[in-house]
mmCIF file of C-alpha atoms and ligand atoms in Angstrom:
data_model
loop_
_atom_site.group_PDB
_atom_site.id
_atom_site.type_symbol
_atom_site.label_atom_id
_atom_site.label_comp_id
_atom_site.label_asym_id
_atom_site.label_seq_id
_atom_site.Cartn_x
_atom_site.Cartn_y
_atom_site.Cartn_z
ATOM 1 C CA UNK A 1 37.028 -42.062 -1.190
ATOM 2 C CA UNK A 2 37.130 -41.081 2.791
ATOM 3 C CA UNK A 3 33.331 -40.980 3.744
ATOM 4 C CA UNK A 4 31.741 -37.805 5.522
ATOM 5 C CA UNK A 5 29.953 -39.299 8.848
ATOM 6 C CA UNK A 6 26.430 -38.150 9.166
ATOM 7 C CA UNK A 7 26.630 -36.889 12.870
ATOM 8 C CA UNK A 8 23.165 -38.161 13.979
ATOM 9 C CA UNK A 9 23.541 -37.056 17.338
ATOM 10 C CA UNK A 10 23.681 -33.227 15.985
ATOM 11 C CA UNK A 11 20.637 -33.795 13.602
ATOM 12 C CA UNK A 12 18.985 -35.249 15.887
ATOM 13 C CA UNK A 13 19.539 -32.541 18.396
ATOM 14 C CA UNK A 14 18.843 -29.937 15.769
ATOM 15 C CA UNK A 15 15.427 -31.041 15.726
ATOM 16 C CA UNK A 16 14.649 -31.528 18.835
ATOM 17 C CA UNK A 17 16.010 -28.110 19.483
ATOM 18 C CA UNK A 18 13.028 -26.800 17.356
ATOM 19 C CA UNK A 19 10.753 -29.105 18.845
ATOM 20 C CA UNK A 20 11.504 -27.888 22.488
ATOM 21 C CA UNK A 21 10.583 -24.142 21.203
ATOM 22 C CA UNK A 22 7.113 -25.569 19.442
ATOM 23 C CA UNK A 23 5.892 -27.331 23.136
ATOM 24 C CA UNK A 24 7.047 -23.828 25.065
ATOM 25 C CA UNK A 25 4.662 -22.109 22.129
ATOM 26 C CA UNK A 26 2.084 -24.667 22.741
ATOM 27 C CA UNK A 27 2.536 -24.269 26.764
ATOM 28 C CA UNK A 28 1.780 -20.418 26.484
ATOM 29 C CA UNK A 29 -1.708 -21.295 24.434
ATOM 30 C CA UNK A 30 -2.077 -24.116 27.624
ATOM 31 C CA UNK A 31 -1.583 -27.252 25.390
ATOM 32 C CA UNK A 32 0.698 -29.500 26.900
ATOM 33 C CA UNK A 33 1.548 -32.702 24.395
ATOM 34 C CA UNK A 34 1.424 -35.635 26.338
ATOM 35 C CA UNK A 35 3.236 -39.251 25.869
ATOM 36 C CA UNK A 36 2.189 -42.852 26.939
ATOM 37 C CA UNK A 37 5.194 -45.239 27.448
ATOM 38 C CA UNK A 38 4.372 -49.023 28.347
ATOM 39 C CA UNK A 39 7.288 -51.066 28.885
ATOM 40 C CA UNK A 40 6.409 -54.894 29.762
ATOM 41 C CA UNK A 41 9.306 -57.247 31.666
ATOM 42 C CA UNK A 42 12.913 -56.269 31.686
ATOM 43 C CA UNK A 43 14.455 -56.734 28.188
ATOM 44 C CA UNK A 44 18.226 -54.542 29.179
ATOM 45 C CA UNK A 45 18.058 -52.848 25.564
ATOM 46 C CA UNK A 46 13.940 -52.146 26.036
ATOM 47 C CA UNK A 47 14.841 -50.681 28.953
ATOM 48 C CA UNK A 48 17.855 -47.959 27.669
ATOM 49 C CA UNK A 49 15.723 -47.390 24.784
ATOM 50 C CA UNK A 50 12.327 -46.508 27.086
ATOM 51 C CA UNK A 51 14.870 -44.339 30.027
ATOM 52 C CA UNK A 52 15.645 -42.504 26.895
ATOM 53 C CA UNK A 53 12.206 -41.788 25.984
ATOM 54 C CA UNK A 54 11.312 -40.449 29.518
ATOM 55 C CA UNK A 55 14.586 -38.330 29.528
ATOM 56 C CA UNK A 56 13.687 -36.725 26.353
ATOM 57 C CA UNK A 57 10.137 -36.079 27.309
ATOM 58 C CA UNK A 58 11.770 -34.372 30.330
ATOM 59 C CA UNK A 59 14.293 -32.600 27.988
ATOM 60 C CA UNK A 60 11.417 -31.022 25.840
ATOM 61 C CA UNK A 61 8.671 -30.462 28.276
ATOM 62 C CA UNK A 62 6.432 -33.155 26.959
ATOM 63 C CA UNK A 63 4.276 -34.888 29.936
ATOM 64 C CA UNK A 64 5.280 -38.210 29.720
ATOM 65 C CA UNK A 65 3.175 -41.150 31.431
ATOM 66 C CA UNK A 66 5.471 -44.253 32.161
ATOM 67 C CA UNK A 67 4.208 -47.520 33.237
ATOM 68 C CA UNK A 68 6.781 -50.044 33.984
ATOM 69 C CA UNK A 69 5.093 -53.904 33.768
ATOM 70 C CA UNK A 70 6.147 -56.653 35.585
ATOM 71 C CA UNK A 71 7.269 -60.101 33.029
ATOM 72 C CA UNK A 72 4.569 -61.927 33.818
ATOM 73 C CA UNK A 73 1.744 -58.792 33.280
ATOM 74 C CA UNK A 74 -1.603 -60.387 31.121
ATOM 75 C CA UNK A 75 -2.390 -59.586 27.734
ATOM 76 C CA UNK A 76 -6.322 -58.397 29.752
ATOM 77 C CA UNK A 77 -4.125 -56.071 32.098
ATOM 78 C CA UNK A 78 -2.240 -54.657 29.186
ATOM 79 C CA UNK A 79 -5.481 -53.991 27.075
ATOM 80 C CA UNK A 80 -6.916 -52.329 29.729
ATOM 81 C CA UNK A 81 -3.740 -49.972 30.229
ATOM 82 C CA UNK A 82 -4.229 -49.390 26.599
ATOM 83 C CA UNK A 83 -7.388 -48.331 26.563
ATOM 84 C CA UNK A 84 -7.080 -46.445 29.712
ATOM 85 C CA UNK A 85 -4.539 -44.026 27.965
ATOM 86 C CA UNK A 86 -6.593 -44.394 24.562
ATOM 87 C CA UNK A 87 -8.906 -42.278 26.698
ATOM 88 C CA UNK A 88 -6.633 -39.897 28.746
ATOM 89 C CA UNK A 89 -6.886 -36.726 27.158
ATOM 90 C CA UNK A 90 -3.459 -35.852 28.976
ATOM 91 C CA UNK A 91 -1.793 -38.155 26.453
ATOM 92 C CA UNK A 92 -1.668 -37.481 22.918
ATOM 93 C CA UNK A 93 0.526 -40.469 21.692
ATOM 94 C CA UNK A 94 0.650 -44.268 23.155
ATOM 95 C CA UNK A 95 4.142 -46.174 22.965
ATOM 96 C CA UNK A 96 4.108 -50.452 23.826
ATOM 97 C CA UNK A 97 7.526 -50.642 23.719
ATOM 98 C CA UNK A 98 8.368 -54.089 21.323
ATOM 99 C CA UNK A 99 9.444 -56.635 22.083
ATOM 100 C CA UNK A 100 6.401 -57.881 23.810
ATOM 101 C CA UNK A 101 6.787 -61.194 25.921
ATOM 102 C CA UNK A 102 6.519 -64.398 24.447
ATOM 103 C CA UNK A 103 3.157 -64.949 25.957
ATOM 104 C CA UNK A 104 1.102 -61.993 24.559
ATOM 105 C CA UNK A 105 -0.338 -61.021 21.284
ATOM 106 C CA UNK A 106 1.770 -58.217 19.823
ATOM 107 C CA UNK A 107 -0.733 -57.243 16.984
ATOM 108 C CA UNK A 108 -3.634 -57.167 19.640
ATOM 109 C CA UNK A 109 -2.080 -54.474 21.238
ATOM 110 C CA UNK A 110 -0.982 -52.609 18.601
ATOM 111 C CA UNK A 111 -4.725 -52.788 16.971
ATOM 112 C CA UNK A 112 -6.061 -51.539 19.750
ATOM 113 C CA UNK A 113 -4.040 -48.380 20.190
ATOM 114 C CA UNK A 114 -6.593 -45.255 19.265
ATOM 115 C CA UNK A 115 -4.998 -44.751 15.465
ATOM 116 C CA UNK A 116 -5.489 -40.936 16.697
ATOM 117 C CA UNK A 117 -2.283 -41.725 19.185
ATOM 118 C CA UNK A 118 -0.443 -43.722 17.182
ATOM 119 C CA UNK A 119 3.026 -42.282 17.250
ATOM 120 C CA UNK A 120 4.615 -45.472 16.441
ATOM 121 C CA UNK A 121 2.819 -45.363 13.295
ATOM 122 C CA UNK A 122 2.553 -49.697 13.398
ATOM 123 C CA UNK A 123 -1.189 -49.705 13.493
ATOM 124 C CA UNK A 124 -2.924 -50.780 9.972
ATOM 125 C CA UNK A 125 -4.432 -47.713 9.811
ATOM 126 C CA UNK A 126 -1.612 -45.708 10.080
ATOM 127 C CA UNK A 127 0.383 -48.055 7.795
ATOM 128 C CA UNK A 128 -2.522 -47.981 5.125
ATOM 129 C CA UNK A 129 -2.804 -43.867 5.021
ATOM 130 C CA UNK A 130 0.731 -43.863 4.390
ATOM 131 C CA UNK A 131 0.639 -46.398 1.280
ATOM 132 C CA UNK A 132 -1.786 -44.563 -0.037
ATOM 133 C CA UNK A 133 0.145 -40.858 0.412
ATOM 134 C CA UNK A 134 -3.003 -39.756 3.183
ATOM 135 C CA UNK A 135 -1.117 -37.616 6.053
ATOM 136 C CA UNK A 136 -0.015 -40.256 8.956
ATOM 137 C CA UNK A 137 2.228 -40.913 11.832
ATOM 138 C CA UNK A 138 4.796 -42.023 10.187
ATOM 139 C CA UNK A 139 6.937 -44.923 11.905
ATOM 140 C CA UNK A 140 9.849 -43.367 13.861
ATOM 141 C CA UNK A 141 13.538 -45.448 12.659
ATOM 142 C CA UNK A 142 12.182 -45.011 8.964
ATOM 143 C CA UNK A 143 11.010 -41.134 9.338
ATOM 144 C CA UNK A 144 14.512 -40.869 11.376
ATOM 145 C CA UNK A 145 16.208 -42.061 8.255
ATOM 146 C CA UNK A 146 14.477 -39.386 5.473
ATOM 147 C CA UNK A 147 15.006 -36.687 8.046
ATOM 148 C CA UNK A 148 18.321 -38.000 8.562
ATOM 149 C CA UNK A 149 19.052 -38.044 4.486
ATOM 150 C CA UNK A 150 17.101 -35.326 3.575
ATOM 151 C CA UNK A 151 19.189 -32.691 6.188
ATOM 152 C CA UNK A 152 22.392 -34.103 4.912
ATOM 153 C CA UNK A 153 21.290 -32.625 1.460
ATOM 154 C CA UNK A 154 20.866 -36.405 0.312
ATOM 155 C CA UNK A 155 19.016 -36.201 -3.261
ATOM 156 C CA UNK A 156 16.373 -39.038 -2.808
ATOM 157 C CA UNK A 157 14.564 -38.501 -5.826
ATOM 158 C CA UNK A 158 15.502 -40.879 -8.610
ATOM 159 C CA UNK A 159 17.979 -42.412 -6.620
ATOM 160 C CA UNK A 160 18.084 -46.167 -6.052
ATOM 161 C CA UNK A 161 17.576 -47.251 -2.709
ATOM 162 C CA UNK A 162 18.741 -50.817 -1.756
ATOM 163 C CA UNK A 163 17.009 -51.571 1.180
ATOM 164 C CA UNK A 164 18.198 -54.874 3.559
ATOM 165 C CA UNK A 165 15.747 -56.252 5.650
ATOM 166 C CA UNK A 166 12.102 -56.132 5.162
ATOM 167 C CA UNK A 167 10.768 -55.821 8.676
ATOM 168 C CA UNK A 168 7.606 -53.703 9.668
ATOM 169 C CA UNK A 169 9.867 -51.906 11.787
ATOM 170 C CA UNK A 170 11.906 -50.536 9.358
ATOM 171 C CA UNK A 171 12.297 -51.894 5.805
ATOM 172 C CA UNK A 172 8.505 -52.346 4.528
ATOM 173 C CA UNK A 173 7.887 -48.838 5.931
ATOM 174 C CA UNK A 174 11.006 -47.312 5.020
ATOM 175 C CA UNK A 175 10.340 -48.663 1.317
ATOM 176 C CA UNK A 176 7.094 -47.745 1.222
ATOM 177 C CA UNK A 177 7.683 -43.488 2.046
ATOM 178 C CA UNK A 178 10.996 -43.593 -0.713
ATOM 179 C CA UNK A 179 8.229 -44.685 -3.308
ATOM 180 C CA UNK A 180 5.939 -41.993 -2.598
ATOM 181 C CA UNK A 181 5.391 -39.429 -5.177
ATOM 182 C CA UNK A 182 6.162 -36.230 -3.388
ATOM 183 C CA UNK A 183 9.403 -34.264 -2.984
ATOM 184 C CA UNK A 184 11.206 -36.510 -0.200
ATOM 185 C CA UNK A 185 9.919 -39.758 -2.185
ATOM 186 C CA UNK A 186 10.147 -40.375 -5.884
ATOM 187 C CA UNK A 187 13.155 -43.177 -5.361
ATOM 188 C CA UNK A 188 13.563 -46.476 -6.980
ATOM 189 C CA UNK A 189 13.563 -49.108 -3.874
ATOM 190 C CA UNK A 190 14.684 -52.380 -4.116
ATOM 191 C CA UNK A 191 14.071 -54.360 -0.984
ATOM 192 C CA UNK A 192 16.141 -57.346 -0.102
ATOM 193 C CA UNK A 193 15.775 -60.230 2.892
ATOM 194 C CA UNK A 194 16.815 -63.569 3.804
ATOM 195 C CA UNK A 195 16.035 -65.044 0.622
ATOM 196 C CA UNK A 196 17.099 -62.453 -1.725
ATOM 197 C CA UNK A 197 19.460 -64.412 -4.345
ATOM 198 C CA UNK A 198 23.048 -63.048 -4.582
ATOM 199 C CA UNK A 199 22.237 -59.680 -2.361
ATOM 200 C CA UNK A 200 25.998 -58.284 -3.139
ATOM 201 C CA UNK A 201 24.384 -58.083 -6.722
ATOM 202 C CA UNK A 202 21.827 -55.883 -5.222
ATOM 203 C CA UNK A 203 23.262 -53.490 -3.066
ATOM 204 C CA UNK A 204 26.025 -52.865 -5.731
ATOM 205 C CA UNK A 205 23.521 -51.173 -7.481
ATOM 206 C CA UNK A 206 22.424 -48.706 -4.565
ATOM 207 C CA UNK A 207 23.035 -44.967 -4.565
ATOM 208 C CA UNK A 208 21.789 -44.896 -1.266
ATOM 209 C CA UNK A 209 22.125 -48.551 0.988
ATOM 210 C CA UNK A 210 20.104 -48.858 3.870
ATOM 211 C CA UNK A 211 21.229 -51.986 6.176
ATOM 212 C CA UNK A 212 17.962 -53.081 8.514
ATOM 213 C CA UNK A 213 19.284 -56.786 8.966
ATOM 214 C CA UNK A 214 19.902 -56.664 12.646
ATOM 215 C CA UNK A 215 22.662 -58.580 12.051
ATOM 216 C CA UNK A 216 26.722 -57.425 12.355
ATOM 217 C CA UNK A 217 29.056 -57.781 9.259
ATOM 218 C CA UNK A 218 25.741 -58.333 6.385
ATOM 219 C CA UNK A 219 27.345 -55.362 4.544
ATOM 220 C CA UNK A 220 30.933 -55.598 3.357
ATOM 221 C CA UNK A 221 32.997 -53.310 1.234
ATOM 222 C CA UNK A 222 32.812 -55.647 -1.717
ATOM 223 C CA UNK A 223 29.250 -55.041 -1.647
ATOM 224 C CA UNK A 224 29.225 -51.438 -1.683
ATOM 225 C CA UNK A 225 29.102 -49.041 -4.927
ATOM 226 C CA UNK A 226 32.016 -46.376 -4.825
ATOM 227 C CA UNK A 227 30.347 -43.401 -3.489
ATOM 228 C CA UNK A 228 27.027 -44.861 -2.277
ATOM 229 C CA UNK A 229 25.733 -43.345 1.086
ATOM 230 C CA UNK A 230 25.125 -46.129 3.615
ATOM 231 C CA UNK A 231 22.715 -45.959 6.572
ATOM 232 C CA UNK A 232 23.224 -48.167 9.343
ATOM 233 C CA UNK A 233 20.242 -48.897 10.982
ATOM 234 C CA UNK A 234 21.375 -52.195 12.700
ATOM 235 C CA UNK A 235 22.397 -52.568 16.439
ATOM 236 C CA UNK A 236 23.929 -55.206 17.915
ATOM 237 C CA UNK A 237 25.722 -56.022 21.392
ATOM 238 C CA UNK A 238 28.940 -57.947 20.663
ATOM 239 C CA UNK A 239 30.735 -59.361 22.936
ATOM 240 C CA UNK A 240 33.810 -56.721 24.367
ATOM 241 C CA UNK A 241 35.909 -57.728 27.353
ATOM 242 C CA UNK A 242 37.626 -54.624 27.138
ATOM 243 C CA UNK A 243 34.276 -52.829 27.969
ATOM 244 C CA UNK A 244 32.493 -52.370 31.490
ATOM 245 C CA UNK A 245 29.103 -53.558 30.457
ATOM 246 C CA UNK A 246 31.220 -56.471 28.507
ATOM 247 C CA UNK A 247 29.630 -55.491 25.152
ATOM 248 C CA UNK A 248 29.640 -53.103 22.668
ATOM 249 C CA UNK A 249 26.919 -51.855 19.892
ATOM 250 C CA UNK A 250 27.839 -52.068 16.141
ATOM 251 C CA UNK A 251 25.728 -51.977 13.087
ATOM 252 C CA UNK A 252 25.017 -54.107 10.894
ATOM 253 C CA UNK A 253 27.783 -52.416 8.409
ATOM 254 C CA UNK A 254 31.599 -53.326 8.490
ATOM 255 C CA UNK A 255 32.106 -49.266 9.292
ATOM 256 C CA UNK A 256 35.889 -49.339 8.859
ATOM 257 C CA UNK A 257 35.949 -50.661 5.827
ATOM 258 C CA UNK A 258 32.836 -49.849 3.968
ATOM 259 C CA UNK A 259 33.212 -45.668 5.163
ATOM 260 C CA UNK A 260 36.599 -45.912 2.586
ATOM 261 C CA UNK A 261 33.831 -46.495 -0.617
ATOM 262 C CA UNK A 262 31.104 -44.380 0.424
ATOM 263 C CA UNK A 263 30.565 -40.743 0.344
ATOM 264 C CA UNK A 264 28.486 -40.742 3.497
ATOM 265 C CA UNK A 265 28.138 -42.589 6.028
ATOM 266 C CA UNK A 266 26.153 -43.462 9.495
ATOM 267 C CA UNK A 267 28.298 -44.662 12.287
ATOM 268 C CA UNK A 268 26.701 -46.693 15.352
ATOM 269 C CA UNK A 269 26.035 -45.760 17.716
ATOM 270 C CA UNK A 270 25.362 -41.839 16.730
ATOM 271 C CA UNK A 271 23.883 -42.323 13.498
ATOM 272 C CA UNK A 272 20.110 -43.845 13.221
ATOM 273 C CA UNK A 273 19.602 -44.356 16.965
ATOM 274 C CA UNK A 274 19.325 -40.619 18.182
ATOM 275 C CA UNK A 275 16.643 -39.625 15.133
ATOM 276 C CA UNK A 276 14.211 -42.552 16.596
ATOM 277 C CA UNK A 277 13.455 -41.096 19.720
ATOM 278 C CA UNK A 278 13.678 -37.652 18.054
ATOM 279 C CA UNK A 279 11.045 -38.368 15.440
ATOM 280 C CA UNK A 280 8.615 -39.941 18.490
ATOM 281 C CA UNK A 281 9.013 -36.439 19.941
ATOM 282 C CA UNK A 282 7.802 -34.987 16.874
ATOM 283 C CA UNK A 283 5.066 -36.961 16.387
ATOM 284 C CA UNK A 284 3.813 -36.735 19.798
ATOM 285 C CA UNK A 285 4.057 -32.821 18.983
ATOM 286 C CA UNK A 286 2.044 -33.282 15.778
ATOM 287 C CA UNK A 287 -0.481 -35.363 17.593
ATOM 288 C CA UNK A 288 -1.013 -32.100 20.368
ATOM 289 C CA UNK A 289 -1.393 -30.049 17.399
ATOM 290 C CA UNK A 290 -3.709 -32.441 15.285
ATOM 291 C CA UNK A 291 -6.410 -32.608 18.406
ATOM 292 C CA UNK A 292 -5.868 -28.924 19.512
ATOM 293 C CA UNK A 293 -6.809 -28.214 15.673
ATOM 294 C CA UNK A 294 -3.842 -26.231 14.569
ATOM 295 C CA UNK A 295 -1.528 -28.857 12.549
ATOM 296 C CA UNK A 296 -0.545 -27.681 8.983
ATOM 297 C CA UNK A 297 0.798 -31.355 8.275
HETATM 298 N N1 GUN B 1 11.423 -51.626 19.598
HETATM 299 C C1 GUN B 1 12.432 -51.353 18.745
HETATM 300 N N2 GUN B 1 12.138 -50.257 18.011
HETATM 301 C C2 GUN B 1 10.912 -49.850 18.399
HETATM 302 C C3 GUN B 1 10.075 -48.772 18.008
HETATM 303 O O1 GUN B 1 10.387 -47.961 17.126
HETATM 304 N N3 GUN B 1 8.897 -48.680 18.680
HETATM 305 C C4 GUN B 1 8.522 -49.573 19.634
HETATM 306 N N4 GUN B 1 7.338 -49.404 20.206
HETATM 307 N N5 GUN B 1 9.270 -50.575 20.009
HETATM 308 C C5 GUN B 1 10.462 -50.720 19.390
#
């Protein structure tokens, strides 16, 4: 079996298609949603991802607020950029970009973000409501991945979901909304890490595979069910003479290979990558929506 590619570039564009006519509705009743990007030192791929943040704002007609911090920026100066924007009623959502430098306290920060703007969805309390099935920003890789399954007419519901990687990023979230017992949940997870025992075993068994190892080659076609739909959530710069910048991105998925078993299949980069920013968008939307009082979800 030839996989079908899941075009995430075109899903992700779909959405943020309907997105752009929601903020010109929201504009004519004089509600502008508003975004908060921090970006500390200058990590290159921190960097792409946060220009593409700012572009999409532009793209959308979201205001976005971008701060730009120097390397050596203190954990006080960040809090205090934090809470600045935490009470900014231009800005409905707050984004720390991560990774943070060595030298400061990632969960700090992230605690200290006004749940309220929490589009990331990484503070507790936003983790916690969604555990427990209470409406919350959801985290945007792992929402990008159900709204990347769910419009390719993916049936989630009793399907097992193998799940690699177990970060709070992607795979404890990720595993935690396919559990939920609503219509885009109801899934059988397994999730599987560094010290999972014989993890070919494992994703064998997976109707639907999500790789979230950050880590090239982890999922071969010998480890892949005929048929299985595989979502490659991994990027990684290898090394590519033949390119300008000298790299290249891959997944964390042998593509070539592995898109002859499946029936679907995400390709990098195009897949995953485009739906993150796009789900940020939306939840920076939802957040205008929540304080103006008019969100149905
Ligand atoms: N770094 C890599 N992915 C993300 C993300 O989704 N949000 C933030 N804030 N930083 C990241």
């Amino acid at each position: 079996m030839t996989a079908r590619i899941i075009d995430g570039k075109q899903v992700a564009a779909d959405i943020r298609a309907e997105l752009k006519a929601e903020v010109a509705k929201l504009k004519a009743k004089g509600i502008v949603p508003g975004l908060g990007v921090i970006l500390v030192g200058d990590d290159p791929a921190s960097v792409s991802y946060v220009t593409g943040k700012e572009r999409t704002c532009a793209e959308l007609g979201i205001y976005s607020d971008h701060h730009h911090l120097p390397e050596g920026t203190s954990q006080d100066e960040l809090m205090r950029l934090v809470a600045r924007m935490n009470a900014d009623p231009r800005i409905n959502g707050i984004l720390v970009q991560l990774p943070l430098p060595r030298h400061m306290n990632e969960s700090e920060v992230l605690f200290a973000i006004d749940p309220e703007k929490d589009v990331d969805g990484f503070h507790p309390v936003s983790v916690g409501k969604m555990v427990v099935g209470e409406k919350a920003f959801l985290s945007c890789t792992p929402h990008g991945v159900l709204h990347l399954l769910i419009r390719s007419g993916v049936k989630i519901e009793g399907s097992h979901v193998v799940i690699v990687g177990r970060s709070n990023i992607v795979g404890k979230p990720l595993a935690n909304m396919l559990i939920q017992k609503n219509p885009t949940g109801n899934a059988t997870v397994t999730v599987c890490h560094t010290r999972t025992k014989d993890l070919a075993y494992h994703t064998r068994q997976a109707d639907i595979l999500v790789a979230a190892a950050g880590r090239p080659n982890t999922i071969t076609a010998d480890m892949v069910k005929d048929g299985a739909v595989v979502i490659d959530v991994g990027v990684n710069r290898v090394e590519d003479a033949s390119r300008k910048q000298g790299y290249r991105l891959v997944g964390d998925v042998d593509f070539e290979a592995v898109k002859e078993k499946a029936s679907l299949i995400t390709p990098v980069p195009g897949g995953v990558g485009p739906m993150t920013i796009t789900m940020l968008m939306y939840n920076t939307v939802l957040s205008a929506k929540r304080t103006a009082g008019i969100a149905a979800d």
